[in-house]
PDB file of C-alpha atoms in Angstrom:
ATOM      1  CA  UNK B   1    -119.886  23.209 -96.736  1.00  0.00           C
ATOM      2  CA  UNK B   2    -121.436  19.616 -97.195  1.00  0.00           C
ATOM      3  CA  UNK B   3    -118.228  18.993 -98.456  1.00  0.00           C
ATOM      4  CA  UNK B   4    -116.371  19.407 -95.087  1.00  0.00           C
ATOM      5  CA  UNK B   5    -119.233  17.542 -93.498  1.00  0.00           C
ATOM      6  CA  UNK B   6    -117.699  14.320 -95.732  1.00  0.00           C
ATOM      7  CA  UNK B   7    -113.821  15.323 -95.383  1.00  0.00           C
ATOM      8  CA  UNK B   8    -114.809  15.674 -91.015  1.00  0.00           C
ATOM      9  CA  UNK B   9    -116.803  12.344 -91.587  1.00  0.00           C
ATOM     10  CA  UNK B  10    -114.355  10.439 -93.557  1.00  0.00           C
ATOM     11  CA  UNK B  11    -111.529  11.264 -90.956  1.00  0.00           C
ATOM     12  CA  UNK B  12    -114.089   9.987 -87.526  1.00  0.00           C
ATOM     13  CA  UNK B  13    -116.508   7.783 -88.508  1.00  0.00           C
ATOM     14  CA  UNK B  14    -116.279   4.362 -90.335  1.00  0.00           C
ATOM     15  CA  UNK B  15    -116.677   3.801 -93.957  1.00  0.00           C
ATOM     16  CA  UNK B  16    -120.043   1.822 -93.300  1.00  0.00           C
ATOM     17  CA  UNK B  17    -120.951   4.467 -90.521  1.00  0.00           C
ATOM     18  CA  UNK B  18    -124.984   5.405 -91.666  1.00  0.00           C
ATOM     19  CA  UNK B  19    -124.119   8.871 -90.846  1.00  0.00           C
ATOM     20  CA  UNK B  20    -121.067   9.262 -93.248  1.00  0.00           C
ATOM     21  CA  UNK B  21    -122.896   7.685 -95.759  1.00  0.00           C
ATOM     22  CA  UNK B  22    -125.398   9.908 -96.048  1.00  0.00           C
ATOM     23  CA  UNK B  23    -123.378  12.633 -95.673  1.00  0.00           C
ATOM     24  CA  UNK B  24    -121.467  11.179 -99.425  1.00  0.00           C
ATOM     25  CA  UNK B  25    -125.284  10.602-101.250  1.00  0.00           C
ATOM     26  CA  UNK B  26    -126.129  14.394-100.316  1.00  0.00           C
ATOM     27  CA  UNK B  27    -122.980  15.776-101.388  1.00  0.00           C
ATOM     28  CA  UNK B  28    -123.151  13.545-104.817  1.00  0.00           C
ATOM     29  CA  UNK B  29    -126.739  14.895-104.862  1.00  0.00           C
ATOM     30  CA  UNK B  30    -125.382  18.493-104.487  1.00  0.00           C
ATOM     31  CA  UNK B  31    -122.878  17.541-107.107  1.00  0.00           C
ATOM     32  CA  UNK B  32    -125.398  16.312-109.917  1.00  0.00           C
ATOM     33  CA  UNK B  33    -127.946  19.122-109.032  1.00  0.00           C
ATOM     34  CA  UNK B  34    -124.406  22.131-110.095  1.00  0.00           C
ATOM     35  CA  UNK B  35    -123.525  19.396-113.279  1.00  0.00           C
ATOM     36  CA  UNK B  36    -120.873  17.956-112.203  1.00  0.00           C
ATOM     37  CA  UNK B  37    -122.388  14.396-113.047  1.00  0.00           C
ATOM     38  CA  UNK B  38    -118.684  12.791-113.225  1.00  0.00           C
ATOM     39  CA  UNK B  39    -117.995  13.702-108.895  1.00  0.00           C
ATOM     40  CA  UNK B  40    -121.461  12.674-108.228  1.00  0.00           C
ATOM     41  CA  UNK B  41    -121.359   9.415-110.037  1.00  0.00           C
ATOM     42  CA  UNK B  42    -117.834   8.615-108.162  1.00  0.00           C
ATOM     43  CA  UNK B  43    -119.414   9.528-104.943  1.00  0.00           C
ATOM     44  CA  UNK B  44    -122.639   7.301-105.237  1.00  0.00           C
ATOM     45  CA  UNK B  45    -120.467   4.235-106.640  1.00  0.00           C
ATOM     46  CA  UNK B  46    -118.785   4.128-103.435  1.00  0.00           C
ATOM     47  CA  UNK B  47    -121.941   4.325-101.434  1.00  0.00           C
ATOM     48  CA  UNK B  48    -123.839   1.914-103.335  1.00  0.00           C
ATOM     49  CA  UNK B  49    -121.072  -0.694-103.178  1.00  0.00           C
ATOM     50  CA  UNK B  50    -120.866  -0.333 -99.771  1.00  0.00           C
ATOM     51  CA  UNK B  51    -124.603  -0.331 -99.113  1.00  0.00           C
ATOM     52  CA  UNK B  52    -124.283  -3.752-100.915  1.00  0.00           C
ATOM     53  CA  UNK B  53    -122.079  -5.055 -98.716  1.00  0.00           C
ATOM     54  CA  UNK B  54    -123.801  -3.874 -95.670  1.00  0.00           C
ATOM     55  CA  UNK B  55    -127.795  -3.440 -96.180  1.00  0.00           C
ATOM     56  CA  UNK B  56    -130.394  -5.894 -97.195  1.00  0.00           C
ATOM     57  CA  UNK B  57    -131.218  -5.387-100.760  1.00  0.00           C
ATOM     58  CA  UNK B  58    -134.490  -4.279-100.423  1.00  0.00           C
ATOM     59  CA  UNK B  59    -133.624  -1.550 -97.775  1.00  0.00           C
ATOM     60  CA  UNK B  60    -134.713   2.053 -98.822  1.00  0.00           C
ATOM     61  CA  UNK B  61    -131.016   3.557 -97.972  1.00  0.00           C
ATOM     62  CA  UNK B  62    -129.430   0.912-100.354  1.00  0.00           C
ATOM     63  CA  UNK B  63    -132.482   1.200-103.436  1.00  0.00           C
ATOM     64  CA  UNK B  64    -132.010   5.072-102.828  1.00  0.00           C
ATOM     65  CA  UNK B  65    -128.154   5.233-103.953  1.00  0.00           C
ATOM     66  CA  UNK B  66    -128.702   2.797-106.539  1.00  0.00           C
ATOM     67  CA  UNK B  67    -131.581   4.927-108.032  1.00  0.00           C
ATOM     68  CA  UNK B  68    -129.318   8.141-107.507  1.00  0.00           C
ATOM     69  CA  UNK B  69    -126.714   6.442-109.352  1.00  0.00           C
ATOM     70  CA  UNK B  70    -128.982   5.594-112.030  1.00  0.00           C
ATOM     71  CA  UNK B  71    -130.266   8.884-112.362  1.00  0.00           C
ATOM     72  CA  UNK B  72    -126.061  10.624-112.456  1.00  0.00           C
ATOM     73  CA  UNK B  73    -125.625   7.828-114.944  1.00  0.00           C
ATOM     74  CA  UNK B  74    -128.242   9.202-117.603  1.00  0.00           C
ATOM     75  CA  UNK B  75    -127.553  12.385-116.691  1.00  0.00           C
ATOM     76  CA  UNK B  76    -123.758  11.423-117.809  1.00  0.00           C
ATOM     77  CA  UNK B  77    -124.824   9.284-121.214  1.00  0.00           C
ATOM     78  CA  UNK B  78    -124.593   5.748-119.576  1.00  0.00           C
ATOM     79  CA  UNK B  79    -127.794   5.083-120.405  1.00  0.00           C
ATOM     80  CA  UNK B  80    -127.245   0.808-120.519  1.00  0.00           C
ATOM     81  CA  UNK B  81    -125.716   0.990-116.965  1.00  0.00           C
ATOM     82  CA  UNK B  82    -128.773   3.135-115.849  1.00  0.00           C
ATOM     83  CA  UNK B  83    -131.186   0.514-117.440  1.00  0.00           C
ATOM     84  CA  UNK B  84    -129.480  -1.937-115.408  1.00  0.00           C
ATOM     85  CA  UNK B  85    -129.863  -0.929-112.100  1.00  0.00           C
ATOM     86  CA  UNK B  86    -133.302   1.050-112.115  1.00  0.00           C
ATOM     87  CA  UNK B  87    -134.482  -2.056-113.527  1.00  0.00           C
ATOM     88  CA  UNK B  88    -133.301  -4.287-110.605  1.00  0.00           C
ATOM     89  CA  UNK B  89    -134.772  -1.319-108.606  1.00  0.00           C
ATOM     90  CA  UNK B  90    -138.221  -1.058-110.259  1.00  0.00           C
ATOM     91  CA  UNK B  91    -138.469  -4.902-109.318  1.00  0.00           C
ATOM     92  CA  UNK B  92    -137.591  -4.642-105.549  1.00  0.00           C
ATOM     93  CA  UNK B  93    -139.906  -1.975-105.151  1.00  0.00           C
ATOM     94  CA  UNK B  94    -142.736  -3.902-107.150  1.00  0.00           C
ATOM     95  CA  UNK B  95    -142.466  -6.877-104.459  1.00  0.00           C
ATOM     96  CA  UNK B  96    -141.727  -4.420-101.473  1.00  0.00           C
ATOM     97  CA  UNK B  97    -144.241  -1.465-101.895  1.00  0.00           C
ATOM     98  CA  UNK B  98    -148.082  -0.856-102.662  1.00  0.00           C
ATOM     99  CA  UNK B  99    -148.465   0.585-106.337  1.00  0.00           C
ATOM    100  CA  UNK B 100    -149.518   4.153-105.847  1.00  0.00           C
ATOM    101  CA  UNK B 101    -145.815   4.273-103.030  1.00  0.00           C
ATOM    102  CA  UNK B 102    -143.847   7.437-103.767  1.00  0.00           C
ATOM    103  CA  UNK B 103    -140.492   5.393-104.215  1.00  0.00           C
ATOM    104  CA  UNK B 104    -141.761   2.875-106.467  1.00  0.00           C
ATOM    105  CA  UNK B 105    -143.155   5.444-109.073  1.00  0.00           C
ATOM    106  CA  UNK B 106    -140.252   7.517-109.122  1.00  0.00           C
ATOM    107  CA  UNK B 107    -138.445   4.716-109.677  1.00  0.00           C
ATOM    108  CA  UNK B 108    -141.321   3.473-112.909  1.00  0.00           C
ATOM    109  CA  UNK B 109    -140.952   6.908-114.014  1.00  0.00           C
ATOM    110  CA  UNK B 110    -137.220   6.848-113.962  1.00  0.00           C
ATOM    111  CA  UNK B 111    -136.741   3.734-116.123  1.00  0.00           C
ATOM    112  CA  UNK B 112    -139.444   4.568-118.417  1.00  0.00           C
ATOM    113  CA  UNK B 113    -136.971   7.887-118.981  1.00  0.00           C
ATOM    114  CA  UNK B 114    -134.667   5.823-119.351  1.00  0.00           C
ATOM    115  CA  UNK B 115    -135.794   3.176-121.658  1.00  0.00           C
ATOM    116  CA  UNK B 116    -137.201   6.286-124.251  1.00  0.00           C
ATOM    117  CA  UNK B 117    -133.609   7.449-123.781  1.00  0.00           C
ATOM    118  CA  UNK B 118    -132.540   4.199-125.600  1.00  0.00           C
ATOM    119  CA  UNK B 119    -135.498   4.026-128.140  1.00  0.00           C
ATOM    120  CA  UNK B 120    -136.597   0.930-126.258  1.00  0.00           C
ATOM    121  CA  UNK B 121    -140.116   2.629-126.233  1.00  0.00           C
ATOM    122  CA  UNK B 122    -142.384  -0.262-126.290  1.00  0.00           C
ATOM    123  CA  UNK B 123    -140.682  -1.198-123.073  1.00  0.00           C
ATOM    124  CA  UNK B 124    -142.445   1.385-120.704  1.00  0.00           C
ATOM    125  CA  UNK B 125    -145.887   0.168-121.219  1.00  0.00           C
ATOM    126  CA  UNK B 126    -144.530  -3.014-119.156  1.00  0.00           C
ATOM    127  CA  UNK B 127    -143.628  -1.150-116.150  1.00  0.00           C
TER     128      UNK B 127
END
């Protein structure tokens, strides 16, 4: 079904359109949720490059995809390129929101996942 929603979106509504791109993180969402990390990772690298191009960096929408990716990319063993961007994340979100926001502590709680995932323990007591 949320499938369709994407094919009907791709074929009416513009590549940056808010709408289609939304409909793309759900479905990669969908995707990762029934393990099939590798669809849901291709999905969210096309949203979060073109949330670069089109929303502020600290925008929710864009820090969203780029956390979603994150997440696909552990899920898939990418654990570096995860580190990366939840990092870049994690620091948005620690000049944008107050400490005890939703957002922001998934986001901690994500990176400190994946920084045990890489044996870079000591690392998570700094977040």
């Amino acid at each position: 079904m949320l499938e369709h929603v994407v094919a009907i979106r791709k074929e009416t509504l513009a590549e940056t359109h808010t709408s289609r791109l939304a409909s793309q993180h759900q479905l990669a969402i969908t995707y990762q949720a029934n393990g099939q990390v590798k669809e849901a990772i291709e999905v969210l690298e096309h949203v979060v490059a073109i949330r670069k191009e089109t929303l502020a960096e600290t925008h929710p929408d864009r820090l969203a995809s780029q956390h979603m990716l994150a997440m696909a990319y552990l899920a898939n063993g990418q654990v570096k390129e995860a580190i990366k961007i939840l990092e870049h994340v994690v620091a948005i979100h620690k000049e944008t929101l107050a400490e005890a926001h939703p957002s922001r502590l998934a986001s901690q709680h994500t990176l400190a996942h994946a920084y045990r995932a890489s044996s870079q323990t000591k690392k998570t007591e700094d977040i």
